[in-house]
Amino acid sequence: QVHLVESGGGLVQSGGSLRLSCAASGNSFADYHMGWYRQAPGKERELVAHINPSHMTTYADSVKRRFTISRDNAKKMVYLQMNRLKPEDTAVYYCTGAQMFATLKVGRDGYGSWGRGTQVTVSS
């Protein structure tokens, strides 16, 4: 339904900021739940932020008050503003979308749409 491409990852020092972008293509973007997952080596994939079609947001406790997810439906873009980054934020960050939140929450390939990921590395 939607094709997703992330950008904006990179290397940043502890306490720094990055802004990730997700460009979507497809016909029903405005109706999709969108989110950002991250996966670090040896750790489970974690849903860090979610934004629903009504622009309501939720966050994992680990990133709350530091990360902000937003969407621009006219541009078919989703963003993740990451502030006060910590080394434990180091991971591959994936943009994901689904028509239903329950699908997005599964967090596995084949459930919803997934970008290829962008690496975020926070140095200590």
Coordinates of N, CA, C and O in Angstrom, one line a residue:
Q1 N 0.8 -1.2 0.0 CA 0.0 0.0 0.0 C 0.9 1.3 0.0 O 0.6 2.2 -0.8
V2 N 1.9 1.3 0.9 CA 2.8 2.5 0.9 C 4.2 2.0 0.9 O 4.5 0.9 1.4
H3 N 5.0 2.7 0.2 CA 6.4 2.5 0.1 C 7.1 3.6 1.0 O 6.8 4.8 0.9
L4 N 8.1 3.1 1.8 CA 8.7 4.0 2.8 C 10.2 4.1 2.7 O 10.8 3.0 2.5
V5 N 10.7 5.3 2.8 CA 12.2 5.4 2.7 C 12.6 6.4 3.8 O 12.2 7.5 3.8
E6 N 13.5 5.9 4.6 CA 14.0 6.7 5.7 C 15.3 7.5 5.3 O 16.0 7.0 4.4
S7 N 15.5 8.6 6.0 CA 16.8 9.3 5.8 C 17.0 10.1 7.1 O 16.2 10.2 7.9
G8 N 18.3 10.6 7.2 CA 18.6 11.4 8.3 C 19.4 10.8 9.4 O 19.8 11.5 10.4
G9 N 19.7 9.5 9.3 CA 20.5 8.9 10.3 C 22.0 9.4 10.2 O 22.4 10.0 9.2
G10 N 22.7 9.0 11.2 CA 24.1 9.4 11.2 C 24.8 9.2 12.6 O 24.2 8.6 13.5
L11 N 25.9 9.8 12.7 CA 26.7 9.7 14.0 C 26.6 11.1 14.7 O 26.8 12.1 14.1
V12 N 26.3 11.0 16.0 CA 26.1 12.2 16.8 C 26.6 11.9 18.2 O 26.6 10.8 18.7
Q13 N 27.1 12.9 18.8 CA 27.6 12.8 20.2 C 26.4 12.8 21.2 O 25.3 13.3 20.9
S14 N 26.7 12.2 22.4 CA 25.7 12.2 23.4 C 25.2 13.6 23.7 O 26.0 14.6 23.8
G15 N 23.9 13.8 23.9 CA 23.3 15.1 24.1 C 22.9 15.8 22.8 O 22.3 16.8 22.9
G16 N 23.4 15.3 21.7 CA 23.0 15.9 20.4 C 21.7 15.6 19.9 O 20.9 14.9 20.5
S17 N 21.4 16.0 18.7 CA 20.1 15.9 18.1 C 20.2 15.4 16.7 O 21.2 15.6 16.0
L18 N 19.2 14.6 16.2 CA 19.0 14.2 14.9 C 17.6 14.3 14.5 O 16.7 14.1 15.4
R19 N 17.3 14.5 13.2 CA 15.9 14.5 12.7 C 15.9 13.5 11.6 O 16.5 13.6 10.6
L20 N 15.1 12.4 11.9 CA 14.8 11.4 10.9 C 13.6 11.8 10.0 O 12.6 12.3 10.5
S21 N 13.7 11.4 8.8 CA 12.6 11.7 7.9 C 12.2 10.4 7.2 O 13.0 9.5 7.0
C22 N 10.9 10.2 6.9 CA 10.4 9.1 6.2 C 9.5 9.6 5.1 O 8.5 10.2 5.4
A23 N 9.8 9.3 3.9 CA 9.1 9.7 2.7 C 8.2 8.5 2.3 O 8.7 7.4 2.1
A24 N 6.9 8.7 2.2 CA 5.9 7.7 1.8 C 5.4 8.0 0.5 O 5.2 9.1 0.1
S25 N 5.1 6.9 -0.2 CA 4.3 7.0 -1.5 C 3.2 6.0 -1.4 O 3.3 4.9 -0.8
G26 N 2.1 6.4 -2.0 CA 0.9 5.6 -1.9 C -0.4 6.4 -1.8 O -0.3 7.7 -1.7
N27 N -1.5 5.8 -1.9 CA -2.8 6.5 -2.0 C -3.5 6.8 -0.7 O -4.3 7.7 -0.6
S28 N -3.1 6.1 0.4 CA -3.9 6.2 1.6 C -3.0 6.6 2.8 O -3.3 6.2 3.9
F29 N -2.0 7.4 2.6 CA -1.1 7.7 3.6 C -1.8 8.4 4.8 O -1.5 8.1 6.0
A30 N -2.7 9.3 4.6 CA -3.4 10.0 5.6 C -4.2 9.1 6.5 O -4.4 9.5 7.7
D31 N -4.6 7.9 6.1 CA -5.4 7.0 6.8 C -4.5 6.0 7.6 O -5.1 5.2 8.3
Y32 N -3.2 6.1 7.4 CA -2.3 5.1 8.0 C -1.8 5.5 9.4 O -1.6 6.7 9.7
H33 N -1.7 4.5 10.3 CA -0.9 4.7 11.5 C 0.5 4.6 11.1 O 0.9 3.7 10.3
M34 N 1.3 5.5 11.6 CA 2.7 5.5 11.3 C 3.6 5.4 12.6 O 3.1 5.9 13.6
G35 N 4.7 4.9 12.4 CA 5.6 4.8 13.6 C 7.0 4.6 13.3 O 7.4 4.4 12.1
W36 N 7.8 4.7 14.3 CA 9.2 4.5 14.2 C 9.6 3.4 15.2 O 9.3 3.4 16.4
Y37 N 10.2 2.3 14.6 CA 10.8 1.3 15.4 C 12.3 1.4 15.4 O 12.9 2.1 14.5
R38 N 13.0 0.9 16.4 CA 14.4 0.8 16.4 C 14.8 -0.6 16.8 O 14.1 -1.3 17.6
Q39 N 16.0 -1.0 16.4 CA 16.5 -2.3 16.7 C 18.0 -2.2 16.9 O 18.7 -1.8 15.9
A40 N 18.5 -2.5 18.1 CA 19.9 -2.5 18.4 C 20.4 -4.0 18.4 O 19.6 -4.9 18.6
P41 N 21.7 -4.2 18.1 CA 22.2 -5.6 18.1 C 21.9 -6.3 19.4 O 22.1 -5.8 20.5
G42 N 21.3 -7.5 19.3 CA 21.0 -8.3 20.5 C 19.8 -7.9 21.3 O 19.5 -8.5 22.3
K43 N 19.1 -6.9 20.8 CA 17.9 -6.4 21.5 C 16.7 -6.6 20.6 O 16.8 -6.6 19.4
E44 N 15.5 -6.6 21.2 CA 14.3 -6.7 20.5 C 14.0 -5.4 19.8 O 14.4 -4.4 20.2
R45 N 13.2 -5.6 18.7 CA 12.8 -4.4 18.0 C 11.8 -3.6 18.9 O 10.9 -4.2 19.5
E46 N 11.9 -2.4 19.0 CA 11.2 -1.5 19.9 C 10.4 -0.4 19.2 O 11.0 0.3 18.4
L47 N 9.1 -0.3 19.5 CA 8.4 0.8 18.9 C 8.6 2.0 19.8 O 8.2 2.0 21.0
V48 N 9.3 3.0 19.2 CA 9.6 4.1 20.0 C 8.6 5.3 19.9 O 8.5 6.1 20.8
A49 N 7.9 5.3 18.8 CA 7.0 6.4 18.6 C 5.9 6.0 17.6 O 6.2 5.3 16.7
H50 N 4.7 6.5 17.8 CA 3.6 6.2 17.0 C 2.7 7.5 16.8 O 2.5 8.2 17.8
I51 N 2.2 7.7 15.6 CA 1.3 8.7 15.3 C 0.1 8.2 14.5 O 0.3 7.5 13.5
N52 N -1.1 8.5 15.0 CA -2.2 7.9 14.3 C -2.8 8.9 13.3 O -2.3 10.0 13.1
P53 N -3.8 8.5 12.5 CA -4.4 9.4 11.5 C -4.9 10.7 12.1 O -5.1 11.7 11.3
S54 N -5.3 10.7 13.4 CA -5.7 11.9 14.0 C -4.6 12.8 14.6 O -4.8 13.7 15.3
H55 N -3.4 12.4 14.3 CA -2.2 13.1 14.8 C -1.9 12.9 16.3 O -1.2 13.7 16.9
M56 N -2.6 12.0 16.9 CA -2.3 11.7 18.3 C -1.0 10.8 18.4 O -0.8 9.9 17.5
T57 N -0.2 11.0 19.4 CA 1.1 10.4 19.5 C 1.2 9.6 20.7 O 0.6 9.9 21.8
T58 N 2.0 8.5 20.7 CA 2.5 7.8 21.8 C 4.0 7.5 21.7 O 4.5 7.5 20.6
Y59 N 4.6 7.3 22.8 CA 6.1 7.1 22.9 C 6.4 6.0 23.9 O 5.7 5.9 24.9
A60 N 7.5 5.4 23.6 CA 8.1 4.5 24.6 C 8.6 5.3 25.7 O 9.1 6.4 25.5
D61 N 8.5 4.7 26.9 CA 9.0 5.5 28.1 C 10.5 5.9 27.9 O 10.9 6.9 28.4
S62 N 11.3 5.1 27.2 CA 12.7 5.3 27.1 C 13.0 6.6 26.3 O 14.1 7.1 26.4
V63 N 12.0 7.0 25.5 CA 12.3 8.2 24.6 C 11.3 9.4 24.9 O 11.5 10.5 24.3
K64 N 10.4 9.1 25.8 CA 9.4 10.2 26.1 C 10.1 11.4 26.6 O 11.0 11.4 27.3
R65 N 9.6 12.6 26.1 CA 10.1 13.9 26.4 C 11.4 14.2 25.7 O 12.0 15.3 25.8
R66 N 12.0 13.3 24.9 CA 13.2 13.5 24.1 C 12.9 13.4 22.7 O 13.5 14.2 21.9
F67 N 12.0 12.5 22.2 CA 11.7 12.3 20.8 C 10.3 12.9 20.5 O 9.4 12.8 21.4
T68 N 10.1 13.4 19.3 CA 8.8 13.9 18.9 C 8.6 13.3 17.5 O 9.4 13.5 16.6
I69 N 7.4 12.7 17.3 CA 7.0 12.2 16.0 C 6.0 13.2 15.4 O 5.2 13.7 16.2
S70 N 6.1 13.4 14.2 CA 5.1 14.3 13.5 C 4.9 13.8 12.1 O 5.6 12.9 11.6
R71 N 3.8 14.3 11.5 CA 3.5 13.9 10.1 C 3.0 15.1 9.3 O 2.4 16.0 9.9
D72 N 3.3 15.1 8.0 CA 2.8 16.1 7.1 C 2.1 15.3 6.0 O 2.8 14.8 5.1
N73 N 0.8 15.2 6.1 CA 0.1 14.4 5.1 C 0.1 15.0 3.7 O 0.1 14.2 2.7
A74 N 0.2 16.3 3.6 CA 0.3 16.9 2.3 C 1.6 16.5 1.6 O 1.6 16.3 0.3
K75 N 2.6 16.3 2.3 CA 3.9 15.9 1.8 C 4.2 14.4 1.9 O 5.2 14.0 1.4
K76 N 3.3 13.7 2.5 CA 3.4 12.3 2.8 C 4.8 12.0 3.5 O 5.6 11.2 3.0
M77 N 5.0 12.7 4.5 CA 6.2 12.6 5.3 C 5.9 12.4 6.8 O 4.9 12.9 7.3
V78 N 6.8 11.6 7.4 CA 6.8 11.4 8.8 C 8.2 11.7 9.3 O 9.2 11.4 8.7
Y79 N 8.2 12.4 10.5 CA 9.5 12.8 11.0 C 9.7 12.3 12.5 O 8.7 12.0 13.2
L80 N 10.9 12.1 12.9 CA 11.2 11.8 14.2 C 12.3 12.7 14.7 O 13.5 12.6 14.3
Q81 N 12.0 13.7 15.5 CA 13.0 14.6 16.0 C 13.5 14.0 17.3 O 12.7 13.7 18.2
M82 N 14.8 13.8 17.4 CA 15.4 13.1 18.5 C 16.4 14.1 19.1 O 17.4 14.6 18.5
N83 N 16.1 14.4 20.4 CA 16.9 15.4 21.2 C 17.5 14.7 22.4 O 17.0 13.6 22.8
R84 N 18.6 15.3 22.9 CA 19.3 14.8 24.1 C 19.6 13.3 23.9 O 19.3 12.5 24.8
L85 N 20.2 12.9 22.8 CA 20.5 11.6 22.5 C 21.4 10.9 23.4 O 22.4 11.6 23.9
K86 N 21.2 9.6 23.6 CA 22.1 8.9 24.5 C 22.7 7.7 23.8 O 22.1 7.3 22.8
P87 N 23.8 7.1 24.3 CA 24.4 6.0 23.6 C 23.4 4.8 23.4 O 23.4 4.1 22.4
E88 N 22.5 4.6 24.4 CA 21.5 3.6 24.3 C 20.5 3.8 23.2 O 19.7 2.9 22.9
D89 N 20.4 5.0 22.6 CA 19.6 5.2 21.4 C 20.2 4.6 20.2 O 19.5 4.7 19.1
T90 N 21.4 4.2 20.2 CA 22.1 3.7 19.0 C 21.3 2.5 18.5 O 21.1 1.5 19.2
A91 N 20.9 2.5 17.3 CA 20.1 1.4 16.7 C 19.9 1.8 15.2 O 20.1 2.9 14.7
V92 N 19.3 0.8 14.5 CA 18.8 1.0 13.2 C 17.3 1.5 13.4 O 16.6 0.8 14.1
Y93 N 16.9 2.6 12.8 CA 15.6 3.1 13.0 C 14.8 2.8 11.7 O 15.3 3.2 10.6
Y94 N 13.6 2.3 11.9 CA 12.8 1.9 10.8 C 11.5 2.7 10.8 O 10.8 2.8 11.9
C95 N 11.1 3.2 9.7 CA 9.7 3.8 9.6 C 8.8 2.7 9.2 O 9.1 1.8 8.4
T96 N 7.6 2.7 9.8 CA 6.6 1.7 9.5 C 5.2 2.3 9.4 O 5.0 3.3 10.1
G97 N 4.3 1.6 8.7 CA 3.0 2.1 8.6 C 2.0 1.0 8.4 O 2.4 -0.1 7.9
A98 N 0.8 1.2 8.9 CA -0.2 0.1 8.8 C -1.6 0.8 8.9 O -1.7 1.9 9.5
Q99 N -2.6 0.1 8.3 CA -3.9 0.7 8.4 C -4.5 0.6 9.8 O -5.3 1.4 10.1
M100 N -4.1 -0.4 10.5 CA -4.5 -0.5 11.9 C -3.3 -0.6 12.9 O -2.3 -1.1 12.5
F101 N -3.5 0.0 14.0 CA -2.4 0.1 15.0 C -2.0 -1.3 15.4 O -0.8 -1.6 15.7
A102 N -3.0 -2.2 15.5 CA -2.7 -3.6 16.0 C -1.7 -4.2 15.0 O -0.8 -5.0 15.4
T103 N -1.8 -3.9 13.7 CA -0.8 -4.5 12.8 C 0.6 -3.8 12.9 O 1.6 -4.5 12.9
L104 N 0.6 -2.5 13.1 CA 1.8 -1.8 13.3 C 2.6 -2.3 14.6 O 3.8 -2.5 14.6
K105 N 1.8 -2.6 15.6 CA 2.4 -3.0 16.9 C 3.0 -4.4 16.8 O 3.8 -4.7 17.7
V106 N 2.7 -5.2 15.9 CA 3.3 -6.5 15.8 C 4.8 -6.4 15.7 O 5.5 -7.2 16.3
G107 N 5.3 -5.5 14.9 CA 6.7 -5.2 14.8 C 7.5 -6.2 14.1 O 8.8 -6.2 14.3
R108 N 7.0 -7.0 13.2 CA 7.7 -8.0 12.4 C 7.5 -7.8 11.0 O 6.5 -7.3 10.5
D109 N 8.5 -8.1 10.2 CA 8.5 -8.1 8.7 C 7.2 -8.8 8.3 O 6.9 -9.9 8.7
G110 N 6.6 -8.2 7.3 CA 5.3 -8.8 6.8 C 4.1 -8.3 7.4 O 3.0 -8.5 6.9
Y111 N 4.2 -7.5 8.5 CA 3.1 -6.9 9.1 C 3.2 -5.4 8.9 O 4.1 -4.7 9.5
G112 N 2.4 -4.8 8.1 CA 2.5 -3.4 7.7 C 3.6 -3.2 6.7 O 4.2 -4.1 6.2
S113 N 3.9 -1.9 6.4 CA 4.9 -1.6 5.5 C 6.2 -1.1 6.3 O 6.0 -0.5 7.3
W114 N 7.3 -1.4 5.7 CA 8.6 -1.0 6.4 C 9.6 -0.4 5.4 O 9.7 -0.8 4.3
G115 N 10.3 0.6 5.9 CA 11.4 1.1 5.2 C 12.6 0.2 5.5 O 12.5 -0.8 6.2
R116 N 13.7 0.5 4.8 CA 14.9 -0.3 4.9 C 15.7 0.1 6.1 O 16.7 -0.7 6.5
G117 N 15.4 1.2 6.8 CA 16.1 1.5 8.0 C 17.2 2.5 7.8 O 17.8 2.6 6.7
T118 N 17.5 3.3 8.8 CA 18.6 4.2 8.8 C 19.4 4.1 10.1 O 18.8 4.1 11.2
Q119 N 20.7 4.1 10.1 CA 21.5 3.9 11.2 C 21.7 5.2 12.0 O 22.0 6.2 11.5
V120 N 21.4 5.1 13.3 CA 21.7 6.2 14.3 C 22.7 5.7 15.3 O 22.5 4.7 15.9
T121 N 23.8 6.4 15.3 CA 24.9 6.0 16.3 C 25.2 7.2 17.2 O 25.5 8.3 16.7
V122 N 25.1 7.0 18.5 CA 25.4 8.0 19.5 C 26.6 7.6 20.2 O 26.7 6.6 20.9
S123 N 27.6 8.4 20.1 CA 28.9 8.2 20.7 C 28.9 8.6 22.2 O 28.2 9.5 22.6
S124 N 29.6 7.8 23.0 CA 29.7 8.1 24.4 C 30.9 8.9 24.8 O 31.0 9.5 25.9

